[in-house]
XYZ file of C-alpha atoms in Angstrom:
436
model
C 30.948 17.083 60.084
C 34.655 16.550 58.842
C 35.931 18.830 56.113
C 38.896 18.282 53.726
C 40.823 21.292 52.104
C 42.973 20.488 49.034
C 45.582 22.614 47.332
C 43.857 25.402 45.399
C 45.172 27.540 42.495
C 45.122 31.289 42.791
C 42.202 32.789 44.473
C 40.178 35.755 43.011
C 37.061 37.577 43.484
C 35.065 39.597 46.253
C 34.057 38.589 49.662
C 31.758 40.077 52.244
C 32.438 38.210 55.590
C 29.439 38.164 58.057
C 28.911 41.112 60.540
C 31.396 41.853 63.351
C 30.704 39.371 66.317
C 31.877 41.809 69.048
C 29.681 44.651 67.752
C 26.760 42.295 67.165
C 26.796 41.368 70.816
C 26.976 44.780 72.224
C 24.351 46.072 69.865
C 21.824 43.552 71.268
C 22.780 44.037 74.850
C 22.786 47.810 74.814
C 19.581 47.930 72.577
C 17.888 45.825 75.243
C 19.170 48.082 78.047
C 18.014 51.205 76.354
C 14.751 52.992 76.158
C 12.814 52.696 72.891
C 13.384 50.729 69.715
C 16.743 50.190 68.125
C 17.285 48.729 64.548
C 20.494 46.730 63.744
C 21.526 46.303 60.274
C 24.086 43.350 59.297
C 23.794 41.657 62.587
C 25.987 38.380 62.696
C 23.351 35.541 62.720
C 25.517 32.920 64.104
C 24.847 30.624 66.854
C 26.995 32.840 69.745
C 25.024 36.003 68.700
C 21.608 34.245 68.361
C 22.204 32.985 72.050
C 22.710 36.667 73.048
C 19.456 37.557 71.213
C 17.635 34.798 73.226
C 19.209 36.079 76.505
C 17.976 39.696 76.121
C 14.450 38.175 75.403
C 14.702 36.438 78.616
C 15.601 39.629 80.281
C 12.559 41.427 79.149
C 13.455 42.849 75.856
C 12.151 42.190 72.501
C 14.481 41.190 69.769
C 13.206 40.155 66.353
C 14.650 39.545 62.829
C 13.164 41.575 60.125
C 13.989 41.382 56.396
C 17.395 41.975 54.479
C 19.604 41.208 57.501
C 17.984 43.915 59.882
C 16.875 43.118 63.454
C 14.698 45.185 65.727
C 15.252 45.503 69.541
C 12.863 47.115 71.752
C 14.296 47.797 75.239
C 12.533 48.556 78.366
C 15.273 50.629 79.960
C 16.634 47.694 81.981
C 16.516 43.990 82.710
C 13.868 41.954 84.541
C 13.915 38.586 86.383
C 14.515 35.833 83.883
C 12.301 32.718 84.044
C 14.806 30.271 83.078
C 18.500 29.638 82.719
C 20.439 32.075 80.296
C 22.241 29.649 77.974
C 25.412 31.419 76.466
C 26.386 28.277 74.350
C 30.088 28.652 73.364
C 30.389 32.320 73.836
C 32.520 33.870 76.365
C 31.657 37.406 75.160
C 28.094 36.799 75.701
C 28.521 35.360 79.102
C 30.888 37.919 80.510
C 29.064 40.971 79.130
C 25.707 39.669 80.102
C 26.752 38.831 83.620
C 28.106 42.435 84.037
C 24.941 43.967 82.642
C 22.751 41.913 84.826
C 24.708 42.690 87.866
C 23.355 46.221 87.851
C 19.744 44.964 88.463
C 17.994 43.752 91.524
C 17.308 40.222 90.182
C 18.942 36.791 90.281
C 20.068 35.176 86.939
C 21.479 31.673 86.268
C 24.030 31.495 83.485
C 25.157 28.385 81.884
C 26.974 27.297 78.636
C 28.320 24.408 76.630
C 31.081 22.048 77.903
C 33.735 24.378 76.430
C 32.409 27.509 77.995
C 32.017 25.713 81.348
C 35.763 25.368 81.286
C 36.431 28.939 80.821
C 37.426 31.278 83.841
C 34.731 33.650 85.129
C 36.709 34.947 87.950
C 38.094 37.686 85.879
C 34.720 39.293 85.804
C 33.349 37.744 89.173
C 36.131 39.653 90.994
C 35.417 43.287 90.023
C 31.632 42.746 90.057
C 31.893 41.323 93.586
C 33.794 44.423 94.491
C 30.922 46.532 93.234
C 28.509 44.626 95.354
C 27.203 41.692 93.058
C 26.986 38.271 94.586
C 27.547 35.049 92.964
C 26.901 31.359 93.604
C 29.291 29.150 91.534
C 31.801 26.482 91.756
C 35.347 27.686 91.292
C 33.936 30.740 89.574
C 32.859 28.877 86.400
C 29.611 28.211 84.732
C 27.077 27.403 85.697
C 26.761 30.381 88.111
C 23.942 32.467 89.494
C 24.213 36.364 89.671
C 22.461 38.193 92.299
C 22.592 41.982 91.213
C 21.484 45.350 92.420
C 22.763 48.128 94.608
C 26.147 48.398 92.902
C 28.896 50.902 93.963
C 31.082 52.260 91.424
C 34.870 51.459 91.697
C 38.132 52.149 89.998
C 39.421 48.721 88.801
C 42.907 47.914 87.838
C 42.515 44.768 85.605
C 45.403 42.414 85.660
C 44.580 41.528 81.988
C 43.932 43.552 78.885
C 40.394 42.131 78.079
C 37.599 43.884 76.426
C 35.309 41.396 77.975
C 36.411 42.267 81.461
C 36.426 46.050 80.530
C 32.793 45.656 79.024
C 31.308 43.692 81.924
C 32.542 46.398 84.540
C 31.356 49.392 82.308
C 28.105 47.944 81.721
C 27.485 47.294 85.445
C 28.587 50.743 86.083
C 25.626 52.089 84.180
C 23.596 51.005 87.378
C 26.260 51.746 90.048
C 26.315 54.563 92.522
C 29.105 57.101 91.610
C 31.657 56.642 88.729
C 33.302 53.579 87.598
C 36.619 53.507 85.799
C 38.421 50.595 84.202
C 42.262 50.615 83.934
C 44.104 47.822 81.931
C 47.735 47.135 81.139
C 47.364 47.681 77.308
C 44.231 49.089 75.749
C 41.896 46.401 74.437
C 39.401 46.734 71.695
C 37.019 49.746 72.373
C 33.641 48.796 70.842
C 31.882 49.033 74.182
C 33.188 52.566 74.780
C 32.182 53.584 71.162
C 28.686 52.128 71.405
C 28.090 53.601 74.773
C 28.642 56.893 73.218
C 26.219 56.153 70.418
C 23.517 55.059 72.970
C 23.970 58.291 74.833
C 25.544 56.896 77.951
C 27.149 59.241 80.691
C 30.367 58.236 79.527
C 33.927 59.816 79.070
C 37.610 59.008 79.082
C 39.751 60.134 82.142
C 43.567 60.460 82.357
C 45.097 58.412 84.971
C 48.918 57.706 85.027
C 49.400 59.532 81.760
C 47.012 57.321 79.874
C 43.291 57.523 78.934
C 40.893 55.280 80.453
C 37.048 54.659 80.188
C 34.807 56.149 82.850
C 30.955 55.601 83.165
C 28.453 57.180 85.494
C 24.894 55.910 86.074
C 22.260 57.037 83.712
C 19.905 55.652 80.843
C 20.435 54.573 77.318
C 18.557 55.803 74.559
C 17.615 53.640 71.595
C 19.424 54.219 68.258
C 20.190 52.428 65.051
C 23.461 50.453 64.505
C 25.220 49.214 61.458
C 27.462 46.227 61.763
C 30.342 46.027 59.263
C 32.159 42.832 58.405
C 33.984 41.147 61.095
C 37.905 41.569 60.717
C 38.595 38.310 62.560
C 36.500 36.510 59.857
C 38.015 38.575 56.987
C 41.386 37.371 58.232
C 40.766 33.853 56.630
C 40.321 34.818 53.088
C 43.004 37.577 53.410
C 45.434 34.889 54.713
C 44.607 32.394 52.133
C 45.127 34.903 49.311
C 48.495 35.991 50.761
C 49.934 32.353 50.880
C 48.628 31.281 47.464
C 50.746 32.885 44.738
C 49.106 35.043 42.094
C 45.808 35.570 44.111
C 43.960 38.733 44.353
C 40.977 38.983 46.806
C 38.954 41.898 47.671
C 37.094 41.807 51.091
C 34.380 44.373 51.331
C 33.054 46.540 54.199
C 35.609 45.373 56.798
C 35.809 46.980 60.315
C 39.192 48.607 60.634
C 39.054 49.786 64.073
C 42.761 50.558 65.138
C 42.488 48.425 68.088
C 41.550 45.368 66.020
C 44.252 45.545 63.344
C 47.131 43.835 65.028
C 46.939 40.799 62.665
C 46.994 43.376 59.644
C 49.766 45.326 61.005
C 51.869 42.084 61.495
C 51.040 40.969 57.838
C 52.440 44.165 56.494
C 55.585 43.709 58.578
C 55.943 40.290 56.924
C 55.811 41.922 53.575
C 52.193 41.240 52.643
C 50.765 43.019 49.486
C 47.674 44.271 51.597
C 45.957 47.674 50.800
C 43.006 49.555 52.310
C 40.497 51.535 50.076
C 37.193 53.104 50.128
C 37.260 54.001 53.830
C 34.172 55.237 55.467
C 32.807 55.764 59.063
C 29.091 54.873 59.171
C 28.527 54.493 62.829
C 31.637 55.801 64.694
C 33.649 52.781 63.595
C 35.843 52.811 60.656
C 35.301 50.693 57.692
C 37.289 49.755 54.500
C 37.777 47.523 51.644
C 40.719 45.348 51.901
C 42.752 44.102 48.802
C 45.013 41.111 49.418
C 47.434 39.645 46.826
C 49.824 36.592 46.809
C 52.995 37.602 48.571
C 56.520 36.493 49.368
C 56.392 36.701 53.175
C 59.031 36.813 55.652
C 59.010 35.859 59.444
C 58.192 38.672 62.039
C 58.316 39.114 65.797
C 55.136 41.178 66.667
C 55.416 42.975 70.147
C 53.757 41.545 73.035
C 51.689 44.809 73.504
C 49.976 44.198 70.214
C 48.471 41.005 71.500
C 45.063 42.440 72.587
C 44.590 43.882 68.994
C 45.030 40.427 67.365
C 44.076 37.929 70.084
C 41.534 36.095 67.770
C 43.793 36.053 64.785
C 46.732 34.368 66.539
C 45.682 30.758 64.966
C 45.561 32.022 61.524
C 48.795 34.243 61.941
C 50.593 30.989 62.893
C 49.237 29.402 59.615
C 50.554 32.290 57.636
C 53.903 32.163 59.410
C 54.332 28.586 58.207
C 54.356 29.818 54.724
C 56.811 32.717 55.382
C 60.562 32.537 55.191
C 62.128 32.569 58.749
C 61.012 32.438 62.134
C 57.987 34.143 63.608
C 57.754 34.499 67.434
C 54.302 35.266 68.898
C 54.347 36.295 72.473
C 51.974 38.104 74.955
C 49.295 35.785 74.191
C 48.640 33.637 77.293
C 44.992 34.535 76.947
C 44.806 31.949 74.079
C 45.141 29.156 76.737
C 41.749 29.857 78.027
C 39.775 30.393 74.810
C 37.525 27.685 73.303
C 40.422 25.494 73.603
C 44.179 26.058 74.479
C 44.874 27.507 71.189
C 48.659 27.525 71.780
C 48.911 23.820 72.319
C 46.333 23.091 69.513
C 48.019 25.199 66.984
C 51.531 23.710 67.734
C 50.218 20.282 67.655
C 48.433 20.804 64.336
C 51.383 22.481 62.764
C 53.756 19.801 63.699
C 51.252 17.107 62.318
C 51.506 19.040 58.961
C 55.284 19.059 58.932
C 55.806 22.500 60.313
C 58.717 23.365 62.704
C 56.763 24.891 65.624
C 57.027 25.077 69.303
C 55.045 26.260 72.295
C 56.000 29.202 74.556
C 54.218 29.856 77.784
C 52.569 33.007 76.391
C 52.648 32.099 72.637
C 54.470 29.991 70.008
C 57.363 30.060 67.569
C 56.774 28.960 63.871
C 59.877 28.487 61.570
C 58.645 28.718 57.962
C 60.410 27.783 54.813
C 58.515 29.859 52.225
C 55.599 29.157 49.721
C 54.788 25.529 48.895
C 56.925 24.281 51.864
C 54.235 22.850 54.141
C 53.499 19.121 53.706
C 50.039 18.906 55.210
C 48.412 15.583 55.097
C 46.953 15.429 58.571
C 43.866 15.078 60.429
C 43.413 17.971 62.787
C 41.517 17.783 66.015
C 39.654 21.021 66.909
C 38.000 20.287 70.196
C 35.092 22.319 69.081
C 37.147 25.344 68.247
C 35.879 27.290 65.342
C 39.229 29.284 64.672
C 41.344 26.183 64.967
C 39.135 24.429 62.289
C 39.117 27.556 59.845
C 42.867 28.128 60.237
C 43.787 24.478 59.260
C 41.419 24.494 56.322
C 43.330 27.580 55.063
C 46.487 25.743 55.626
C 45.247 22.828 53.475
C 44.516 25.201 50.604
C 48.129 25.806 50.198
C 49.796 22.624 51.398
C 51.111 19.706 49.329
C 48.707 17.150 50.802
C 45.084 17.684 51.969
C 44.194 18.746 55.456
C 41.099 17.409 57.279
C 39.517 18.836 60.190
C 37.637 16.435 62.606
C 34.635 18.816 63.191
C 33.597 21.764 61.249
C 30.041 22.248 62.555
C 30.999 24.979 65.103
C 32.310 27.240 62.370
C 28.873 28.654 62.386
C 29.452 30.099 65.850
C 31.380 32.910 64.082
C 31.294 32.593 60.287
C 28.206 31.000 58.957
C 28.858 30.513 55.210
C 32.666 30.121 55.479
C 33.015 27.160 53.080
C 30.707 28.859 50.560
C 32.612 32.165 50.947
C 35.955 30.415 50.412
C 34.688 28.215 47.640
C 33.403 31.209 45.604
C 37.036 32.558 45.731
C 38.242 29.385 44.327
C 39.061 27.101 47.412
C 38.649 23.408 47.412
C 36.927 22.636 50.711
C 34.647 19.413 50.690
C 32.904 17.158 53.383
C 34.613 13.926 53.761
C 34.094 10.631 55.817
């Protein structure tokens, strides 16, 4: 389905984006590994997460939807031999975390995904898991691949990249490995796995190495618990960004996860002069939550440090759109990871921005956007998305504030992370419609 976004007036109202995708994946996987019944409130019911729910069923757990957005997961304390291929669809998180968790068990499981996921590198988890004793049958360490697990040994792994997916895969495997497993990364990535391991009662702690704290897990069971899933800050980024670039807007986004390791985008917005505030903070499950208020703002270019990249890796596309409406240059670096997401997001964003009349250029690990302030973007382009949901949503937001409408060539995949995106934005005043 093609969608067209037209220039909109000021946005106003309240929004509650769907549940956080990262927490949703982890809640299903750890609930399936645990002994007993876990209830999950607010699970993201999007394609990526539903694939994870089906995966844990194939691996021996029960996962069922109840009422009012609640799910129940009955774990058997481990995984069993699946009867068919585990299809992870478009989700690198599902694939890498499940491959790690499965590696601890004496079984063989075949993993596959869609054409986009088949292109994404799996060596970053295959390498450490192989060191632990897992074996893999694959071509160039990409999907489809077969994991042969069991009899793992704990390791201290120095990851060459800061990746929560790599960290999580290694720690989940470490739950069934002999000895201790420690993960060291260049910059600290999002820590939802560490927080949730504590909630599920894992034999987990942090250990100091080279003057920094790093996660350590030892073998031991998980105990079922109840999980609350707050709104996804990566999804909240879209109504927040739209409010900032459309003058006189005021949008309140409720119940947003404000984990410090997920706030790089919002920190950068504040440096750009955004009128953005946090209110009504709470901490329902060991993860901080707040309501965010965004108002139309005169923004300026910024140069976020490369070390901030892991804390906003999913928000780089929408940050590039915000930068197009700021005054001055924004230089985004430290984000080479974007080249191996659902698409090469660096190339795709620069291509789309240029098509809309924005001065943008690629860097090896990021991009430069030279903005000329509010109402300065021409728009008027049809954007190819290559099946990337964040590219599609980002350019629809751009179309809401540009002089001419913007069309995205495929919007069906938006449901992988933000079901109800169009309805949510329209309720705030956006003009987004299907088109031929």
